[in-house]
Amino acid sequence: MDPVPALDEPLKKVLGPATAKVMAEHLGLHTVGDLLHHYPRRYEERGQLTHLADLPMDEHVTVVAQVADARLHTFASSRAPRGKGQRLEVTITDGSGRLQLVFFGAGVHKPHKELLPGTRAMFAGKVSVFNRRLQLAHPAYELLRGDAEETVETWAGALIPIYPATAKLESWKIGKALQTVLPSAQEAADPLPESLREGRGLVTLPEALLKIHRPHTKADIEEARARLKWDEAFVLQVALARRRHADAQLPAVPRRPRPDGVLAAFDDRLPFTLTEGQRKVSEEIFADLATDHPMHRLLQGEVGSGKTLVALRAMLAVVDAGGQAAMLAPTEVLAQQHHRSITEMMGELADGGMLGGAENATKVVSLTGSMGAAARRRALLDLATGEAGVVIGTHALIEDKVQFHDLGLVVVDEQHRFGVEQRDALRGKGKQPPHLLVMTATPIPRTVAMTVFGDLETSVLDQLPSGRSPIASHVVPAADKPHFLARAWERVREEVDKGHQAYVVCPRIGDEEDGAKAKKKSPEDEAEKRPPLAVLDTAEQLARGPLAGLRVEVLHGRMQPDDKDAVMRRFAAGEVDVLVATTVIEVGVNVPNATVMVIMDADRFGVSQLHQLRGRVGRGSAPGLCLLVSEMPEASPARQRLNAVASTLDGFELSRIDLEQRREGDVLGQAQSGTRSSLRMLAVIDDEEVIAEAREEAARIVAADPDLERLPALRTALDALLDEEREQYLEKG
């Protein structure tokens, strides 16, 4: 008997170089173990065949059906002028619908002999339309022959796995390759501790692999899926639990505020009371800051929930304790905005060392790439001497020249815009590891927070401060109902007449370089050949047309920093009526007098991004209005997305919708979407219970055995999950 190949055996030794090459290039599968973890996408029952009635256009499909009839036609063509051309038309049926298959030329002979009426087979190909009928041209096929002793019932009830496949490698070829390596499943080391597996009634890993690839019943599939989901959730949570455990061993300086310090003075001068949520989250943060290992906390809060105030109080607590705090913002516009709003909130408490400064004041400095040399030198000196207790800046803070006297807290705003290396470089500037507070206004469902940010403790601000107004959102179907768009511009004029201001957001800037980038778009955008609307063109058209007479200005990422800041200042001061901008205004821009936002080509933005943008209006006492302009047809997925945004202001609900559409991406990799996921079986949204339980089990096991010395199989599974790049990703957290 042939020896069973080991799980780390390269596929080219087992399957041959040609098949192995396609599997590596198109499916990312390199070893026997990789192939065993390439799970079926779904299963076909021979007796209940695929619904031909529901076939998607232009997609590569696999169907199981029966030949109804087959006809060979001859015809004349330029290649076969004497009527010798041959075309085989085969009609297949599955009870729900019929589908035409066509074969031409020399390719007709084999199917003409094999595809006889009554024959059942699996067919794979790309669905196209010919003469207004769906067809598959030259599909690959595999005849389904029951063994002689197999009864009709068992044959019809058999479950056929349909694998994620490519045009180069059909599902059944992957299935045949799997049959070759399936005996190796017996060698699979089980990463789940036996007590955990038995306690939860889960099958062993070898049994799960056999059942997922060769199920006899639907119960087999359920058992296998339940087990394989646990593997993915548990191994990932162990990785994160070990990260948290390692962090807890690091030393940090406890930072406790003084009862008569700058924090107490700041609280006394606040013109309003904190919300219940702000108080609760601040207490969680102060408790973390008082410990002798570094805080690692994620602060989630809806747009406008007062995250900046909570972060500022944490920063002042650290200043009270003799340390310095740094806030890292993703853009200059946002860094300047934070600097402005923080110095305004603090008043004379931000004038440390200056005439008129309060007695327990500190100095608040800003550090960005575009500062003049003299101002930059002054800021660097204030940081090195400890004169400045609070610094707000962009990634300019990370440069080698920047030295802190005693960095105690790093606050990262809009975490998703920073590479891990940038966060890590700033944390490296403390004499001991500083405390870390990560903020995001993108609501993250609890399960995603437990996986993507599983090494951070999470705090949520879900209460809006009093005085915030509701935002009404509506979809404006510009192509179906052009008069709706005309009405949108009238609404903007009406708001300006009342003394308010408006934003108009466009997907791109509008010079040629940007146009080139705009070409690579989703299939929906391809279907609609027009490039996305641009700030420069739109501003000009509005100023000449529907908004003539209003003060219209533009803001985008390629303007000089000073020009950007000047435009934002004029807008904040009410000297600009309508700001036409890119998503540079997505985070942190705070103009309470702006009440209406028109988002052009809204279908080209993600759900969470639209929600972020919308949060820029309704920040004062007047209600906000957000108009989502789109030319996409009513039935399109893009319009359904926009309807979802218009129907709810609940960012957590929208982030679920967003995730369901984008899938999870590789939860450990830096790309949050679009890449091949390390999660093959687990769905972050649907499997909340499994993830929560796996997190508890992982924490318990890591607390008892941090190096997993008693669990070598789990250690091996962890090494496989954490290749070098992902290991670094977790290391830098």
XYZ file of C-alpha atoms in Angstrom:
733
model
C 0.000 0.000 0.000
C 1.250 3.507 -0.848
C 2.488 5.522 2.128
C 0.132 8.347 3.179
C 1.629 11.756 2.255
C 2.487 14.006 5.217
C 0.487 17.222 5.692
C 3.497 19.417 4.878
C 4.264 17.454 1.686
C 4.300 19.835 -1.345
C 1.352 19.224 -3.668
C 3.582 18.884 -6.729
C 4.988 15.634 -5.290
C 1.491 14.242 -4.766
C -0.560 15.655 -7.668
C 2.094 16.446 -10.278
C 3.594 19.822 -11.228
C 0.841 21.057 -13.620
C -2.093 20.730 -11.175
C 0.056 21.919 -8.253
C 1.047 25.061 -10.200
C -2.600 26.026 -10.862
C -3.513 25.360 -7.203
C -0.634 27.525 -5.966
C -1.209 30.405 -8.386
C -5.005 30.564 -8.376
C -6.041 29.154 -5.000
C -3.010 29.790 -2.773
C -2.697 26.056 -1.952
C 0.842 24.674 -1.626
C 0.824 21.630 0.683
C -1.356 18.604 1.374
C -2.528 20.353 4.570
C -3.536 23.483 2.603
C -5.645 21.375 0.258
C -7.354 19.531 3.131
C -8.381 22.951 4.498
C -9.842 24.034 1.125
C -13.438 23.365 2.104
C -16.450 22.919 -0.197
C -18.455 26.100 -0.755
C -21.710 24.101 -0.857
C -23.021 20.635 -1.662
C -25.278 19.400 -4.458
C -27.649 16.527 -3.980
C -27.958 14.478 -7.119
C -31.657 14.074 -6.445
C -32.304 17.788 -5.822
C -30.392 19.484 -8.564
C -29.210 23.072 -8.798
C -31.851 25.561 -9.761
C -31.068 26.378 -13.356
C -33.737 29.067 -13.056
C -31.471 31.080 -10.713
C -28.205 31.088 -12.640
C -26.190 34.321 -12.353
C -25.027 35.962 -15.606
C -21.325 36.082 -16.474
C -20.317 33.904 -13.544
C -18.413 30.642 -13.528
C -20.959 28.082 -12.290
C -21.108 24.388 -11.536
C -24.485 22.691 -12.056
C -25.692 19.126 -11.696
C -28.372 18.232 -14.237
C -29.774 15.621 -16.591
C -29.579 15.670 -20.399
C -33.067 16.183 -21.859
C -32.043 16.055 -25.528
C -29.007 16.458 -27.788
C -29.042 17.534 -31.449
C -26.197 17.761 -33.928
C -26.584 20.499 -36.578
C -24.468 21.071 -39.667
C -24.055 24.538 -41.134
C -22.009 26.477 -43.652
C -19.485 29.023 -42.432
C -16.331 30.767 -43.668
C -14.302 27.920 -42.170
C -16.568 25.169 -43.494
C -18.143 26.557 -46.689
C -19.668 23.248 -47.849
C -21.983 22.910 -44.917
C -19.498 20.776 -42.978
C -19.513 22.932 -39.864
C -20.910 21.093 -36.838
C -22.691 22.396 -33.742
C -23.961 20.194 -30.923
C -26.845 21.637 -28.895
C -27.582 19.836 -25.649
C -30.514 20.795 -23.430
C -30.147 19.949 -19.748
C -32.794 20.166 -17.055
C -33.004 19.973 -13.292
C -36.758 20.246 -12.833
C -36.599 23.982 -12.103
C -35.462 25.137 -15.519
C -33.651 24.244 -18.714
C -30.270 25.335 -19.984
C -28.682 25.066 -23.413
C -25.115 23.791 -23.840
C -23.312 24.317 -27.160
C -20.208 22.645 -28.566
C -18.600 23.500 -31.938
C -16.260 21.974 -34.512
C -14.012 19.112 -33.510
C -15.158 19.592 -29.904
C -18.565 17.987 -30.656
C -17.424 14.365 -31.033
C -16.815 13.356 -27.405
C -19.956 15.037 -25.932
C -22.066 13.699 -28.835
C -21.127 10.157 -27.781
C -21.377 10.764 -24.018
C -24.200 13.244 -23.409
C -27.148 11.042 -24.330
C -30.680 11.835 -23.100
C -31.104 10.648 -19.505
C -27.383 11.013 -18.689
C -26.631 12.926 -15.476
C -23.474 14.996 -15.201
C -21.818 17.960 -13.527
C -21.279 20.866 -15.924
C -19.031 23.885 -15.337
C -18.667 27.005 -17.434
C -19.488 30.681 -17.755
C -23.144 31.617 -18.194
C -23.814 33.759 -21.269
C -26.870 34.772 -23.304
C -27.512 33.828 -26.947
C -30.800 34.630 -28.704
C -32.160 35.790 -25.345
C -31.577 32.358 -23.805
C -29.017 31.389 -21.167
C -26.333 29.023 -22.370
C -22.973 27.498 -21.476
C -20.561 27.367 -24.427
C -18.106 24.456 -24.369
C -18.641 23.636 -20.684
C -16.348 21.169 -18.966
C -18.350 18.214 -17.669
C -18.012 15.100 -15.557
C -20.450 12.194 -15.979
C -22.049 10.950 -12.774
C -22.148 7.178 -12.928
C -23.564 5.233 -10.009
C -21.741 2.004 -9.101
C -23.576 -1.113 -10.255
C -24.529 -2.148 -6.716
C -25.578 1.394 -5.756
C -29.343 1.774 -5.577
C -31.049 4.681 -7.310
C -31.976 6.117 -3.889
C -28.448 6.188 -2.505
C -27.102 7.526 -5.804
C -29.707 10.291 -5.952
C -29.186 11.202 -2.284
C -25.374 11.425 -2.433
C -23.900 14.820 -1.547
C -21.499 16.207 -4.136
C -19.069 18.806 -2.747
C -18.777 21.940 -4.906
C -15.404 23.620 -4.246
C -14.321 27.230 -4.706
C -12.849 26.759 -8.182
C -11.337 28.720 -11.057
C -11.770 28.583 -14.819
C -8.405 26.739 -14.896
C -9.428 24.062 -12.395
C -13.015 22.836 -12.142
C -14.629 21.863 -8.867
C -14.621 18.125 -9.606
C -10.890 18.160 -10.443
C -10.285 19.722 -7.018
C -12.587 17.021 -5.604
C -10.499 14.279 -7.270
C -7.264 15.821 -5.945
C -8.822 15.822 -2.470
C -9.731 12.137 -2.728
C -6.013 11.526 -3.365
C -4.882 13.379 -0.221
C -7.840 12.552 2.056
C -6.116 9.578 3.739
C -3.579 12.121 5.093
C -6.367 13.659 7.217
C -5.714 10.815 9.702
C -2.311 12.426 10.383
C -3.801 15.838 11.295
C -2.684 16.884 14.794
C -5.653 18.146 16.795
C -5.099 21.706 18.101
C -8.056 21.627 20.511
C -7.219 20.372 24.005
C -9.054 17.076 24.538
C -11.003 18.298 27.573
C -12.305 21.293 25.601
C -13.239 19.163 22.577
C -15.052 16.531 24.633
C -16.696 19.122 26.875
C -18.238 20.772 23.820
C -19.132 17.527 22.066
C -16.955 18.264 19.004
C -15.638 15.572 16.644
C -11.869 15.068 16.221
C -10.041 17.007 13.506
C -9.372 13.956 11.256
C -13.077 13.045 11.481
C -14.120 16.649 10.688
C -11.880 16.736 7.599
C -13.287 13.419 6.322
C -16.864 14.546 6.906
C -16.455 17.951 5.279
C -14.987 16.458 2.085
C -16.925 13.182 1.913
C -20.181 13.591 3.828
C -22.807 10.851 3.786
C -25.520 12.969 5.385
C -26.285 16.610 6.063
C -25.627 15.905 9.748
C -22.011 15.009 8.790
C -21.597 18.455 7.221
C -23.025 20.225 10.285
C -20.745 18.285 12.656
C -17.688 19.040 10.526
C -18.532 22.747 10.196
C -19.147 23.144 13.929
C -15.739 21.614 14.654
C -13.789 23.540 11.979
C -15.341 26.870 13.046
C -14.126 26.193 16.572
C -10.597 25.544 15.291
C -10.449 28.868 13.495
C -11.998 30.881 16.316
C -9.947 29.200 19.048
C -6.505 29.324 17.405
C -7.035 32.993 16.535
C -8.190 33.846 20.067
C -5.202 31.998 21.566
C -2.916 34.179 19.417
C -4.651 37.301 20.741
C -4.765 36.038 24.356
C -1.002 35.421 24.257
C -0.545 38.963 22.946
C -2.595 40.364 25.856
C -0.702 38.158 28.314
C 2.675 39.378 26.997
C 1.520 43.010 27.233
C 0.445 42.466 30.831
C 4.034 41.431 31.676
C 5.503 44.730 30.353
C 6.279 47.402 32.922
C 4.604 50.828 32.694
C 4.536 53.885 34.925
C 1.170 54.164 36.702
C -0.357 57.587 35.997
C -2.877 58.881 38.553
C -4.384 62.390 38.346
C -3.837 64.822 41.277
C -6.990 65.980 43.079
C -5.995 69.640 42.549
C -4.331 69.228 39.145
C -5.018 70.302 35.585
C -7.729 67.620 35.087
C -9.769 68.878 38.071
C -9.392 72.488 36.862
C -10.457 71.445 33.346
C -13.559 69.611 34.643
C -14.508 72.710 36.676
C -14.521 74.932 33.604
C -16.587 72.599 31.368
C -19.839 74.409 30.450
C -21.822 71.125 30.452
C -21.975 67.856 32.362
C -20.468 64.673 30.943
C -22.875 62.039 29.623
C -23.261 58.851 31.649
C -21.304 57.024 28.891
C -18.423 59.526 28.979
C -18.156 59.170 32.769
C -18.198 55.363 32.645
C -15.588 55.119 29.859
C -13.343 57.700 31.596
C -13.419 55.579 34.764
C -12.368 52.467 32.769
C -9.478 54.441 31.250
C -8.348 55.975 34.597
C -8.369 52.490 36.183
C -6.107 51.223 33.347
C -3.760 54.226 33.619
C -3.288 53.572 37.345
C -1.844 50.067 36.771
C 1.819 49.212 36.340
C 1.412 47.585 32.926
C 0.468 49.423 29.723
C -3.187 50.135 28.950
C -4.281 48.845 25.535
C -7.802 50.131 25.013
C -10.005 50.654 21.954
C -12.494 53.528 22.311
C -15.355 53.217 19.856
C -17.862 55.988 19.569
C -20.394 57.177 17.065
C -19.513 60.368 15.224
C -20.177 63.193 17.693
C -20.353 61.031 20.835
C -17.578 63.041 22.521
C -14.554 60.724 22.108
C -12.137 63.673 21.860
C -13.268 64.977 25.258
C -12.757 61.529 26.844
C -9.295 61.266 25.257
C -8.369 64.785 26.416
C -9.331 63.970 30.017
C -7.076 60.867 29.833
C -4.239 63.014 28.457
C -4.651 65.572 31.262
C -4.639 62.780 33.884
C -1.216 61.720 32.536
C 0.043 65.339 32.579
C -1.081 65.560 36.239
C 1.074 62.503 36.962
C 4.152 64.187 35.481
C 4.008 62.566 32.039
C 3.346 63.710 28.478
C 0.570 62.662 26.111
C 0.672 62.512 22.302
C -2.318 62.378 19.959
C -1.663 60.987 16.491
C -4.100 62.141 13.762
C -4.176 60.755 10.188
C -4.290 64.099 8.302
C -3.026 67.653 8.778
C -6.593 68.985 8.549
C -7.611 66.709 11.428
C -4.472 67.405 13.503
C -5.054 71.171 13.184
C -8.746 70.735 13.973
C -7.924 68.720 17.134
C -5.313 71.282 18.183
C -7.820 74.098 17.741
C -10.685 72.397 19.575
C -8.462 71.149 22.450
C -6.885 74.577 23.066
C -10.376 76.163 22.931
C -11.755 73.621 25.441
C -8.772 74.139 27.787
C -8.593 77.961 27.546
C -5.908 79.382 29.881
C -5.090 75.796 31.015
C -3.348 75.346 27.620
C -1.093 78.382 28.159
C 1.470 76.789 30.488
C 4.560 78.960 30.942
C 2.915 81.960 29.288
C 1.560 85.228 30.621
C -2.098 84.757 31.494
C -1.724 80.973 31.794
C -3.472 79.315 34.735
C -1.237 78.229 37.634
C -1.578 74.486 36.938
C -1.633 74.927 33.133
C 0.407 72.902 30.672
C 1.526 73.700 27.139
C -0.316 72.205 24.128
C 1.788 72.063 20.958
C 1.105 70.922 17.429
C 3.637 69.144 15.201
C 2.919 68.573 11.508
C 5.038 68.135 8.388
C 4.208 71.553 6.945
C 5.290 73.696 9.933
C 7.911 76.382 9.424
C 11.436 75.644 10.698
C 11.299 78.076 13.653
C 7.910 76.853 14.935
C 9.055 73.256 14.521
C 12.277 73.881 16.515
C 10.256 75.467 19.319
C 7.802 72.518 19.421
C 10.652 69.956 19.469
C 12.337 71.815 22.324
C 9.068 71.946 24.337
C 8.683 68.165 23.920
C 12.288 67.366 24.872
C 12.235 69.527 28.011
C 8.782 68.384 29.120
C 7.433 71.951 28.905
C 4.674 70.676 26.571
C 2.410 68.197 28.330
C 0.188 67.585 25.295
C 1.228 67.288 21.638
C -1.101 66.791 18.686
C 0.383 65.860 15.349
C 0.479 63.752 12.224
C 3.056 61.034 11.493
C 5.644 63.879 11.798
C 5.574 62.870 15.509
C 7.206 59.558 14.602
C 10.380 60.987 13.068
C 13.692 60.205 14.769
C 14.337 63.854 15.713
C 11.270 63.921 17.958
C 12.297 63.219 21.571
C 9.937 63.230 24.552
C 10.868 64.080 28.132
C 8.518 61.370 29.512
C 5.898 59.974 27.123
C 3.123 58.393 29.199
C 0.152 58.042 26.824
C -0.327 57.670 23.065
C -3.796 58.375 21.650
C -4.305 57.189 18.060
C -7.271 58.753 16.300
C -8.993 56.856 13.478
C -6.935 53.706 13.953
C -7.839 52.215 10.549
C -5.812 54.907 8.783
C -2.502 54.048 10.459
C -0.066 51.303 9.693
C 0.915 49.205 12.681
C 4.526 50.350 12.227
C 3.522 53.986 12.757
C 1.791 53.229 16.045
C 4.708 51.096 17.130
C 7.290 53.774 16.310
C 5.469 56.316 18.486
C 5.100 53.857 21.352
C 8.852 53.234 21.127
C 9.542 56.836 22.175
C 8.646 56.267 25.835
C 11.323 55.396 28.411
C 8.972 52.558 29.357
C 6.092 51.376 27.147
C 3.464 54.162 27.242
C -0.245 53.522 27.712
C -2.185 53.275 24.419
C -5.691 54.503 23.614
C -6.961 53.789 20.099
C -10.043 55.716 18.929
C -12.361 54.997 16.035
C -15.636 56.503 14.890
C -16.283 53.501 12.641
C -18.647 51.349 14.706
C -17.294 47.807 14.906
C -19.604 44.905 15.763
C -18.594 43.237 19.021
C -17.357 40.056 17.340
C -15.133 41.981 14.946
C -13.710 43.958 17.858
C -12.962 40.595 19.537
C -11.091 39.349 16.461
C -9.555 42.312 14.630
C -8.782 44.208 17.864
C -8.734 41.174 20.135
C -5.584 42.318 21.911
C -7.312 45.545 23.039
C -9.920 45.980 25.744
C -12.948 47.748 24.276
C -14.957 50.732 25.526
C -18.017 51.965 23.646
C -19.572 55.456 23.696
C -23.052 54.948 22.314
C -24.817 57.989 23.747
C -24.886 61.334 21.935
C -24.344 64.444 24.090
C -27.438 66.554 24.675
C -27.924 69.300 22.115
C -27.044 67.069 19.140
C -29.776 67.103 16.490
C -31.216 64.229 14.450
C -30.046 63.775 10.848
C -32.590 62.959 8.120
C -31.135 61.002 5.161
C -32.674 60.524 1.715
C -31.568 58.856 -1.528
C -31.767 61.194 -4.572
C -32.165 59.048 -7.726
C -30.605 61.528 -10.189
C -31.085 59.389 -13.322
C -34.679 58.226 -12.663
C -35.904 61.539 -11.236
C -33.744 64.510 -12.295
C -36.177 66.945 -10.613
C -35.172 65.396 -7.252
C -31.589 66.618 -7.838
C -32.847 70.104 -8.720
C -34.820 70.050 -5.447
C -31.650 69.016 -3.553
C -29.886 72.226 -4.677
C -32.973 74.240 -3.696
C -32.761 72.703 -0.188
C -29.100 73.798 0.023
C -30.111 77.386 -0.872
C -32.919 77.305 1.708
C -30.490 76.238 4.473
C -28.002 78.968 3.482
C -30.853 81.520 3.501
C -31.514 80.491 7.128
C -27.896 81.328 7.944
C -26.593 77.724 7.799
C -23.845 76.093 5.672
C -23.520 73.008 3.459
C -21.030 70.361 2.343
C -20.997 68.794 -1.138
C -18.825 65.642 -1.237
C -17.377 64.119 -4.449
C -15.370 60.877 -4.905
C -12.348 62.456 -6.633
C -10.435 65.701 -7.022
C -10.656 66.155 -10.779
C -7.221 66.497 -12.332
C -5.848 63.973 -14.788
C -3.622 62.027 -12.408
C -6.644 61.379 -10.248
C -8.696 60.349 -13.267
C -6.243 57.571 -14.064
C -6.647 56.169 -10.570
C -10.397 56.309 -10.890
C -10.468 53.853 -13.788
C -10.054 50.640 -11.795
C -13.529 50.268 -10.388
C -16.019 47.664 -9.349
C -18.137 45.858 -11.986
C -21.025 48.187 -11.164
C -18.850 51.170 -12.006
C -17.604 49.455 -15.156
C -21.200 49.064 -16.265
C -21.573 52.792 -15.979
C -18.779 54.252 -18.099
C -18.844 57.802 -16.661
C -15.882 58.537 -14.354
C -16.813 59.551 -10.803
C -17.740 63.186 -10.232
C -14.898 65.480 -9.236
C -14.618 68.341 -6.750
C -13.118 70.888 -9.164
C -15.699 70.331 -11.942
C -18.659 70.124 -9.554
C -17.711 73.307 -7.676
C -17.439 75.232 -10.941
C -20.801 73.919 -12.250
C -22.596 74.681 -8.964
C -21.141 78.189 -8.682
C -22.241 78.951 -12.258
C -25.582 77.119 -12.041
C -27.888 76.050 -9.197
C -25.832 77.691 -6.405
C -24.890 80.900 -8.276
C -24.465 83.816 -5.894
C -23.465 81.639 -2.905
C -19.891 81.572 -1.569
C -18.596 78.201 -2.858
C -15.054 76.956 -2.062
C -13.175 73.671 -2.519
C -11.136 71.471 -0.157
C -9.133 68.391 -1.172
C -6.058 66.404 -0.178
C -3.649 67.842 -2.756
C -3.982 71.463 -1.643
C -1.102 73.054 0.262
C -1.588 72.520 4.034
C -1.787 76.274 4.717
C -4.456 76.670 2.004
C -6.442 73.753 3.436
C -6.300 75.220 6.917
C -7.306 78.673 5.638
C -10.374 77.214 3.845
C -11.405 75.264 6.975
C -11.004 78.381 9.134
C -13.151 80.451 6.739
C -15.791 77.712 6.665
C -15.786 77.405 10.474
C -16.088 81.217 10.750
C -19.142 81.209 8.456
C -17.373 83.042 5.599
C -18.051 80.156 3.153
C -21.604 78.967 2.390
C -20.871 75.708 0.552
C -17.720 73.594 0.855
C -17.187 71.187 -2.073
C -14.762 68.555 -0.788
C -13.401 65.025 -1.055
C -13.544 62.654 1.939
C -10.814 64.765 3.561
C -13.733 65.999 5.722
C -14.669 62.431 6.722
C -13.236 62.545 10.227
C -13.029 65.167 12.909
C -14.165 68.289 11.056
C -16.518 70.079 13.423
C -18.659 72.982 12.154
C -21.916 73.066 14.187
C -23.486 75.570 11.753
C -23.301 73.104 8.798
C -26.730 71.482 8.457
C -26.863 69.871 5.002
C -24.592 67.491 3.116
C -25.038 66.386 -0.508
C -22.942 63.302 -1.392
C -22.492 62.974 -5.168
C -22.080 59.458 -6.649
C -22.857 58.169 -3.162
C -22.851 54.568 -4.491
C -19.061 54.826 -4.861
C -18.511 55.084 -1.100
C -18.685 52.282 1.472
C -21.567 52.066 3.934
C -19.435 52.967 6.978
C -17.789 55.819 5.083
C -21.182 57.330 4.182
C -22.165 57.086 7.845
C -18.930 58.843 8.853
C -19.462 61.629 6.322
C -23.067 62.148 7.369
C -21.904 62.707 10.947
C -20.407 66.061 9.901
C -23.888 67.689 9.863
C -26.454 68.136 12.634
C -23.669 68.928 15.118
C -25.464 72.024 16.451
C -29.008 72.785 17.551
C -30.515 72.743 14.002
C -31.467 69.349 12.478
C -29.142 67.830 9.852
C -29.993 66.667 6.332
C -27.948 64.222 4.241
C -28.809 63.672 0.552
C -27.284 60.601 -1.143
C -27.182 61.275 -4.900
C -26.869 58.256 -7.204
C -27.519 57.362 -10.837
C -27.632 53.623 -10.156
C -30.902 51.837 -11.051
C -33.378 51.125 -8.285
C -32.890 47.338 -8.204
C -29.068 47.465 -8.058
C -27.141 46.328 -4.941
C -25.602 49.821 -4.808
C -29.014 51.409 -4.361
C -29.965 48.835 -1.715
C -26.811 49.850 0.169
C -27.816 53.519 0.006
C -31.365 52.706 1.135
C -29.857 50.928 4.157
C -27.811 54.021 5.065
C -30.851 56.282 4.637
C -33.025 54.027 6.810
C -30.959 54.006 10.036
C -28.603 56.190 12.068
C -27.339 53.139 13.997
C -23.690 52.848 13.018
C -23.379 49.327 14.476
C -26.256 48.092 12.314
C -24.640 49.703 9.247
C -21.238 48.211 10.019
C -22.861 44.758 10.067
C -24.329 45.422 6.611
C -20.961 46.696 5.406
C -19.172 43.605 6.685
C -21.708 41.196 5.239
C -21.098 42.759 1.851
C -17.310 42.962 2.056
C -16.735 39.738 4.013
C -14.150 39.949 6.737
C -10.962 40.214 4.773
C -7.964 38.687 6.466
C -8.696 39.552 10.080
C -5.059 39.272 11.051
C -3.587 40.979 8.006
C -3.417 44.712 7.608
C -5.861 44.754 4.716
C -9.341 44.793 6.231
C -11.113 43.630 3.095
C -10.704 42.149 -0.342
C -7.904 39.710 0.487
C -8.205 35.967 0.901
C -9.373 35.510 4.465
C -7.553 33.323 6.963
C -11.088 32.466 8.083
C -12.494 29.827 5.763
C -15.358 28.485 7.855
C -15.948 31.132 10.510
C -18.130 34.145 9.665
C -17.279 36.974 12.048
C -20.827 38.351 11.945
C -22.821 35.108 12.243
C -20.660 33.134 14.656
C -20.698 35.573 17.559
C -21.327 32.871 20.135
C -18.447 30.653 18.994
C -16.020 33.606 19.008
C -17.079 34.774 22.491
C -16.748 31.251 23.931
C -13.418 30.663 22.171
C -12.109 33.924 23.640
C -12.967 32.767 27.181
C -11.412 29.319 26.664
C -8.293 30.856 25.103
C -7.823 33.282 28.017
C -8.154 30.405 30.509
C -5.660 28.167 28.686
C -3.075 30.939 28.127
C -3.286 32.044 31.780
C -2.457 28.470 32.864
C 0.193 27.757 30.189
C 1.366 30.932 28.372
C 3.947 29.105 26.237
C 1.550 26.213 25.443
C 4.208 23.716 26.544
C 1.550 21.146 27.432
C -0.268 21.633 24.082
C 2.253 21.043 21.251
C -0.446 20.526 18.588
C -1.985 23.899 19.434
C 1.474 25.494 19.261
C 1.933 23.986 15.759
C -1.470 25.292 14.602
C -0.545 28.723 15.950
C 2.750 28.708 14.044
C 0.867 27.844 10.859
C -1.605 30.692 11.416
C 1.031 33.224 12.370
C 3.434 33.277 9.507
C 6.126 35.882 9.970
C 4.153 38.876 8.685
C 1.141 38.168 10.878
C 3.372 37.496 13.885
C 4.817 40.996 13.428
C 1.320 42.411 13.044
C 0.343 41.034 16.441
C 3.697 41.937 17.974
C 3.153 45.572 17.052
C -0.542 45.426 17.974
